[in-house]
Coordinates of C-alpha atoms in Angstrom, one line a residue:
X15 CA 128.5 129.6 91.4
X16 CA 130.3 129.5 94.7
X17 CA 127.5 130.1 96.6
X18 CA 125.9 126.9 94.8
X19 CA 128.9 124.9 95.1
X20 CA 128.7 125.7 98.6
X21 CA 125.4 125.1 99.3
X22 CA 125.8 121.1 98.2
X23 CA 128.6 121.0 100.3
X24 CA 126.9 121.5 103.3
X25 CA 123.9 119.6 102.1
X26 CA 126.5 116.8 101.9
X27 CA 127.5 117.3 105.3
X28 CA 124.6 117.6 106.6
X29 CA 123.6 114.2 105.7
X30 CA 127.1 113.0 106.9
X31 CA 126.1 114.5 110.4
X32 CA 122.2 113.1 110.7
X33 CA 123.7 109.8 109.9
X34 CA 126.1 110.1 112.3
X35 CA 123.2 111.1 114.6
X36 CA 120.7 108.1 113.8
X37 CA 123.3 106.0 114.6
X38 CA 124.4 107.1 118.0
X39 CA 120.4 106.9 118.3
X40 CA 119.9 103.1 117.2
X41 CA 122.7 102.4 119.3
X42 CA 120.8 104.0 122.6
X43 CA 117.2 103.1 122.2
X44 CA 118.0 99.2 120.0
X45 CA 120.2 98.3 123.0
X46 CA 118.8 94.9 123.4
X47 CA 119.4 95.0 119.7
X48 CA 123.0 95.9 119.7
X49 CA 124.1 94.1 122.8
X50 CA 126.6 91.7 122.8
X51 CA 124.4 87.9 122.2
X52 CA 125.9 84.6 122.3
X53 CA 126.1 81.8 119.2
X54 CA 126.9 78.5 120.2
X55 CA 130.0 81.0 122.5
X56 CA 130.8 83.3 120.0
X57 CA 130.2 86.8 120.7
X58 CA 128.6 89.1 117.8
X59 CA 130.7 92.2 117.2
X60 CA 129.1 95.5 117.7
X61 CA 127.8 97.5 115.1
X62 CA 129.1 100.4 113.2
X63 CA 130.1 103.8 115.0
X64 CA 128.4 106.9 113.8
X65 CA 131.2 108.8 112.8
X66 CA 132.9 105.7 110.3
X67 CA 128.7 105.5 109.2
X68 CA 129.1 109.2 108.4
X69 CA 132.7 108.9 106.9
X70 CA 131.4 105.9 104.6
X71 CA 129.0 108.2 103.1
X72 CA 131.0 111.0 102.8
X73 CA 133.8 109.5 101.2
X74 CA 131.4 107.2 98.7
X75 CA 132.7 107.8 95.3
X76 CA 128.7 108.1 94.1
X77 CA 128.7 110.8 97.0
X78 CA 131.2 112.5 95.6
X79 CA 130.5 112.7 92.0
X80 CA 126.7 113.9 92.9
X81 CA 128.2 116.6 94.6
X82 CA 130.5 117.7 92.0
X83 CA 127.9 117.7 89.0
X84 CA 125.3 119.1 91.4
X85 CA 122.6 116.6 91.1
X86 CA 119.1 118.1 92.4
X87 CA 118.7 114.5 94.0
X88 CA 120.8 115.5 96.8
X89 CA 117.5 117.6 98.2
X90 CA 115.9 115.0 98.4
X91 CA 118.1 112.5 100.1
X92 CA 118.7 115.2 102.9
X93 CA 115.2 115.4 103.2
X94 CA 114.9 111.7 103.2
X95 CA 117.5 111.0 105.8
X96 CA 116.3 113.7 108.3
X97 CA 112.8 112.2 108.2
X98 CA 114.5 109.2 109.4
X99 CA 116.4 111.2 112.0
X100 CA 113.5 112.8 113.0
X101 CA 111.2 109.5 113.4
X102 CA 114.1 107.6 115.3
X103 CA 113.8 110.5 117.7
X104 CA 109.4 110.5 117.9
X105 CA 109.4 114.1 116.3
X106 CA 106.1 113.3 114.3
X107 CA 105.7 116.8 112.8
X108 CA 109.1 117.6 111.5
X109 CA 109.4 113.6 110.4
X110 CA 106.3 114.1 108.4
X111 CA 107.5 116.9 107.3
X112 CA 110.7 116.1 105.9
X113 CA 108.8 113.2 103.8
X114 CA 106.2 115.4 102.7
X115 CA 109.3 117.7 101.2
X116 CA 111.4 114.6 99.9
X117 CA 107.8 113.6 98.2
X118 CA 107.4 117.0 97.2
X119 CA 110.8 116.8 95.5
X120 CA 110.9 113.4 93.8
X121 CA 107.6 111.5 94.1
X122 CA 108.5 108.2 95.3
X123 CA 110.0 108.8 99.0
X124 CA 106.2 108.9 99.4
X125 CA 106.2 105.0 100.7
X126 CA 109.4 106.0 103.1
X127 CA 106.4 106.9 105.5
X128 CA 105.6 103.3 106.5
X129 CA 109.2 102.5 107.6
X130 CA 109.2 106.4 109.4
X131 CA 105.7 105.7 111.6
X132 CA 107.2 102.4 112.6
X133 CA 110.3 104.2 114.4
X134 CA 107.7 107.0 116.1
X135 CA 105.7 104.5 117.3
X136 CA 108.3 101.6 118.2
X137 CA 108.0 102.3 121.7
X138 CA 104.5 103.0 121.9
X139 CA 102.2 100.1 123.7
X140 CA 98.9 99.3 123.0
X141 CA 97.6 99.0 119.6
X142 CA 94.8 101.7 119.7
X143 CA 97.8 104.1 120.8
X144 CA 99.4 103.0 118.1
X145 CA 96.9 103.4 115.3
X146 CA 96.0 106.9 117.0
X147 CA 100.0 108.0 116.3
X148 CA 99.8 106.4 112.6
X149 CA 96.3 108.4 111.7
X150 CA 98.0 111.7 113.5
X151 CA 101.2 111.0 111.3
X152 CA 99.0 110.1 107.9
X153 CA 97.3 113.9 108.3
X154 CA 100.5 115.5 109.3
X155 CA 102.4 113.6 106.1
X156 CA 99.1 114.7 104.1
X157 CA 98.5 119.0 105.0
X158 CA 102.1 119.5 105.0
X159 CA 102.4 117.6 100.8
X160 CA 99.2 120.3 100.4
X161 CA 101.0 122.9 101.7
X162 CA 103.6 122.1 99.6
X163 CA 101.6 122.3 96.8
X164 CA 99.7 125.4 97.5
X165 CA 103.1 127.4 98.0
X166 CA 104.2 126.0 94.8
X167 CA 101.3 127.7 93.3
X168 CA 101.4 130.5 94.9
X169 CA 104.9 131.2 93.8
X170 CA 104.3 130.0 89.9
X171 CA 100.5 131.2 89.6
X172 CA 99.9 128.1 87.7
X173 CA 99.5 124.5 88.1
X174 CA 101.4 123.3 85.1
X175 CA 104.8 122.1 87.3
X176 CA 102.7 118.8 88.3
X177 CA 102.4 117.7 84.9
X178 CA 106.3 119.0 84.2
X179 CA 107.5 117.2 87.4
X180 CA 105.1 114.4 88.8
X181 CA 103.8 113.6 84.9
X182 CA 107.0 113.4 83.5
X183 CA 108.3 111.0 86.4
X184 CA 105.3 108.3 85.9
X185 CA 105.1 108.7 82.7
X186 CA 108.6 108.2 81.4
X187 CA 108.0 110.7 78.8
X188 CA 111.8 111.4 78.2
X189 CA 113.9 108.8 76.9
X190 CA 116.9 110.2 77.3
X191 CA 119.7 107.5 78.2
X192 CA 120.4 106.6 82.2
X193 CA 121.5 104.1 84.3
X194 CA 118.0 103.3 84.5
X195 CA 116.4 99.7 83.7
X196 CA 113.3 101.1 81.3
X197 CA 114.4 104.3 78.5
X198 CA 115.8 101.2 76.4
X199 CA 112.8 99.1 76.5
X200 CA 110.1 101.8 76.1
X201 CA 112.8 103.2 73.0
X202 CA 112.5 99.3 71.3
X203 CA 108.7 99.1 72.0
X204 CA 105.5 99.4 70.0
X205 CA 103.3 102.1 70.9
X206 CA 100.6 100.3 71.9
X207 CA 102.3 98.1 74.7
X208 CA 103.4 101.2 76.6
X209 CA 101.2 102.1 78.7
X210 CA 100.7 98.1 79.9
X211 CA 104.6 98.3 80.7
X212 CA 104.7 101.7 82.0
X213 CA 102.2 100.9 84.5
X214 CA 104.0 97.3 85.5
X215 CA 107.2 99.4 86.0
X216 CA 105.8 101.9 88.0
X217 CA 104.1 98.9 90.0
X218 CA 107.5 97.5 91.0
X219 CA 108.7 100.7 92.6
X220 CA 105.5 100.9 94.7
X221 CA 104.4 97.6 95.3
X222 CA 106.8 96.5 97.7
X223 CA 106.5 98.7 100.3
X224 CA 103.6 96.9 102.0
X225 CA 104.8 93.5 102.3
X226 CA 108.5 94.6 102.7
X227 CA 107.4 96.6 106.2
X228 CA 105.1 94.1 107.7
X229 CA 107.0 91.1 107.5
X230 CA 110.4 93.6 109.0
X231 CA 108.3 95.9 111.0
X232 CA 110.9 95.1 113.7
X233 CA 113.7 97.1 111.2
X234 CA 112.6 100.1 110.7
X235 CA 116.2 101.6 109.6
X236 CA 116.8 98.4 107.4
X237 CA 113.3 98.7 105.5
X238 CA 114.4 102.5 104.7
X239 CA 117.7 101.4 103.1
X240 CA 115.5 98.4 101.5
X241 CA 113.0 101.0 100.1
X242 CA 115.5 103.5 98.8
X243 CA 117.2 100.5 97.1
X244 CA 114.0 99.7 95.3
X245 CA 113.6 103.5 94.1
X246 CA 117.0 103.6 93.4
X247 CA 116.7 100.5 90.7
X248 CA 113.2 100.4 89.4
X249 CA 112.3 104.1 89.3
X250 CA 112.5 106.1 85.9
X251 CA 115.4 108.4 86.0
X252 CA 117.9 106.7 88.4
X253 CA 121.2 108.3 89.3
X254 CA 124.2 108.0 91.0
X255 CA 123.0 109.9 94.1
X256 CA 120.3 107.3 94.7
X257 CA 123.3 105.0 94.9
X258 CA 124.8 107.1 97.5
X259 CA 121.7 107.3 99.4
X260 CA 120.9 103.7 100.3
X261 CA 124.7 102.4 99.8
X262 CA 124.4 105.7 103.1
X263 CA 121.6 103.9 104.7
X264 CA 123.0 100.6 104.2
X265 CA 125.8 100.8 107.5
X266 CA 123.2 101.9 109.8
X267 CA 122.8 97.9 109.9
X268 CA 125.8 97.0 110.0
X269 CA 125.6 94.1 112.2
X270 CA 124.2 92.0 109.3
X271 CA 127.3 92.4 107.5
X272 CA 129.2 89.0 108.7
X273 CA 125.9 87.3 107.1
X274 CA 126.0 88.6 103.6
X275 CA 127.6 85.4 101.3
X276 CA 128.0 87.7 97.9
X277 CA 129.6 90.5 99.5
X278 CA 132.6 90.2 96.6
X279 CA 130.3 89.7 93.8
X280 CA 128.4 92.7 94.6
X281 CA 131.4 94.8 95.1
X282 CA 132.7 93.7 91.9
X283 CA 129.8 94.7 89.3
X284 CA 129.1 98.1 91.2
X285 CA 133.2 98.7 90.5
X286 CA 132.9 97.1 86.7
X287 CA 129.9 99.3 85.6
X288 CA 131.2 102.4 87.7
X289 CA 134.3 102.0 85.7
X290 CA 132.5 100.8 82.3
X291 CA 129.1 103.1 81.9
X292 CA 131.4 106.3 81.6
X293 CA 133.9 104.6 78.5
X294 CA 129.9 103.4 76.7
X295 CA 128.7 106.5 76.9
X296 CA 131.8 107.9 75.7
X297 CA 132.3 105.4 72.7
X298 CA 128.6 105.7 72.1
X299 CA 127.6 109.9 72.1
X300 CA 131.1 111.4 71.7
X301 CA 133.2 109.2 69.4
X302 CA 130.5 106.8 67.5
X303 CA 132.3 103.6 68.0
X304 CA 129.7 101.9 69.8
X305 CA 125.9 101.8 70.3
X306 CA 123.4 101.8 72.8
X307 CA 123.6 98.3 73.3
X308 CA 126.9 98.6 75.2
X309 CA 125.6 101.5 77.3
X310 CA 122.3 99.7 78.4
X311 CA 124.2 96.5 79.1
X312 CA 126.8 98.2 81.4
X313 CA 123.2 99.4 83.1
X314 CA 121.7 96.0 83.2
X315 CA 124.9 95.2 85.1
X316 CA 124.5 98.0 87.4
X317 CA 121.1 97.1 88.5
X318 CA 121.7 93.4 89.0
X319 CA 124.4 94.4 91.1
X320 CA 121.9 96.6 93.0
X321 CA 119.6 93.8 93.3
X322 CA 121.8 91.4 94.3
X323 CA 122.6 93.4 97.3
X324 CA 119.2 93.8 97.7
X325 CA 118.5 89.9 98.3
X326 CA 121.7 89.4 99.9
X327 CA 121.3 92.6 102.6
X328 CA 117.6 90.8 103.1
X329 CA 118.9 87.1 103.4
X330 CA 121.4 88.3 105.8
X331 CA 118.5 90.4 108.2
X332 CA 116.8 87.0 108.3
X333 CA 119.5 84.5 109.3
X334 CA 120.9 86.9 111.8
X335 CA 117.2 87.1 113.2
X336 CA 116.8 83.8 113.4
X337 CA 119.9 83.1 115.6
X338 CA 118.7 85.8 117.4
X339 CA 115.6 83.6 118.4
X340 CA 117.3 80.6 118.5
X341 CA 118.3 78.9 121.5
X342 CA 122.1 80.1 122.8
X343 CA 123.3 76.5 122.7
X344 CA 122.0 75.8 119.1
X345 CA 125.2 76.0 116.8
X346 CA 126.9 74.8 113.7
X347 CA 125.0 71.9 112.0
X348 CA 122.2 72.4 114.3
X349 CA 121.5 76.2 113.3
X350 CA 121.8 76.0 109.6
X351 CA 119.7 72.5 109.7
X352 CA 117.1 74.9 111.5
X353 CA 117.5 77.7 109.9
X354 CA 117.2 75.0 106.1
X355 CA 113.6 73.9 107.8
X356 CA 112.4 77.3 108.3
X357 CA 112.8 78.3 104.9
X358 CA 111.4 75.6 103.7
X359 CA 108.0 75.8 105.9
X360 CA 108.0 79.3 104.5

């Protein structure tokens, strides 16, 4: 048992220190990025320093509990974050590999390799170049998931873990109770509307990861925290270790942080189911005072809180772009009637 206990521990901290290590990255090679710009005379602060990006984590009370109940997820978000290490550095092999083994582990990191082949090939010019990189990191991404597989088989003799692990996961085949947004539904629903549902909620994990990284191709780190958001809400078996994950990822941008408007609000129903979802499930299982309803609303409030930041962290990338692009000497009245008109036209 020590030697477990141990092992998440450094598994912990070794996410503490690539995060750490992405950041001192972003702030090297996104220097135009980072560098002090002017809004109507005020300066924008500078982002984040690795080592508060890595304490942040570290120190997240979702961090912290996933370590101490040993949560498997953990795995998989150290794969996940050194696949973003390694494509902020242009490693294509070990980048690919690390999202092959976060796949491997938990399905849906599969779509973090959009967001992961725009860092490698950021500083690539010419589009056939490009393309050339994305094809070498598409067959890299695919033999090493193979080989993954084939090991797997070797080890087991048998090919019965994809249904136990891949089947259960898109399928939603146990109900058991979670933070998640769908065992309560699929528990209330008729038989035959299940597998309509199941494939529309299975749709919103996936279907986002397109249009989410063309139209912020330009934020590569910010799509990856966007992405893991979305898994972490919409996917079947949510826990609190996908919380720590993207809540992680989320300081690696912090320069969007003075544009957020529900900062408080967001805050306020992450600390209120935190504090509530433990008493439910307590009231609920244990004592038999209460019912699933409670339980599933405290989770309802969980996720709007997640999506919430979601829209807000996103609202926030896109106004602070488009001061960015707009003219030094536009300020005040001028920038937000500018900024009104773009939304509009969009």
């Amino acid at each position: 048992p020590l030697l477990v206990n141990l092992l998440y521990i450094l598994a912990d901290l070794a996410i503490g220190y690539m995060l750490l290590q992405i950041t001192d990255i972003k702030d090297m090679d996104y220097a135009k990025e980072k560098k002090i710009m002017h809004y109507g005379g005020k300066e924008e602060e500078p982002g984040m320093g690795g080592l508060s990006v890595a304490t942040l984590y570290l120190f997240n009370p979702y961090t912290i509990a996933s370590c101490i109940g040993r949560s498997t997820i953990l795995y998989s978000n150290a794969a996940i974050v050194a696949a973003i290490w390694m494509g902020m550095k242009g490693n294509k092999s070990l980048a690919m590999f690390s999202i092959a083994a976060a796949t491997y582990l938990s399905l849906y990191p599969a779509m973090l390799i959009i967001p992961v082949i725009l860092m490698i090939t950021r500083k690539i010019n010419g589009t056939d170049i490009t393309k050339k990189v994305a094809m070498q990191c598409s067959g890299l991404f695919a033999g090493s998931l193979v080989a993954l597989f084939l090991l797997s088989f070797v080890l087991v003799n048998s090919w019965d873990f994809f249904g136990s692990v891949y089947g259960t996961i898109l399928t939603v085949s146990d109900l058991t109770p979670n933070l998640g947004l769908c065992w309560y539904f699929f528990i209330e629903m008729f038989d035959q509307f299940r597998p309509f549902f199941l494939v529309v909620f299975q749709i919103h994990v996936f279907i986002f990861a397109v249009p989410v990284s063309i139209k912020l191709r330009n934020y590569p780190l910010f799509v990856s925290f966007l992405l893991c958001a979305i898994m972490g809400t919409f996917k079947g078996y949510p826990s609190v270790g996908d919380a720590s994950l993207y809540l992680g990822l989320l300081p690696l941008s912090s320069e969007i942080f003075k544009y957020m408007r529900y900062s408080f609000l967001t805050t306020n129903l992450f600390l209120y189911s935190t504090l509530l979802a433990p008493i439910f499930w307590y009231l609920w299982v244990y004592v038999g005072s209460g019912n699933a309803n409670f339980f599933y609303a405290i989770g309802l409030v969980y996720g709007i809180g997640e999506i919430i930041l979601m829209i807000d962290s996103t609202f926030a990338l896109l106004r602070r772009d488009f001061e960015a692009r707009s003219p030094p000497e536009t300020s005040g009245e001028d920038a937000t009637l500018g900024w009104d008109r773009e939304v509009m036209q969009k």
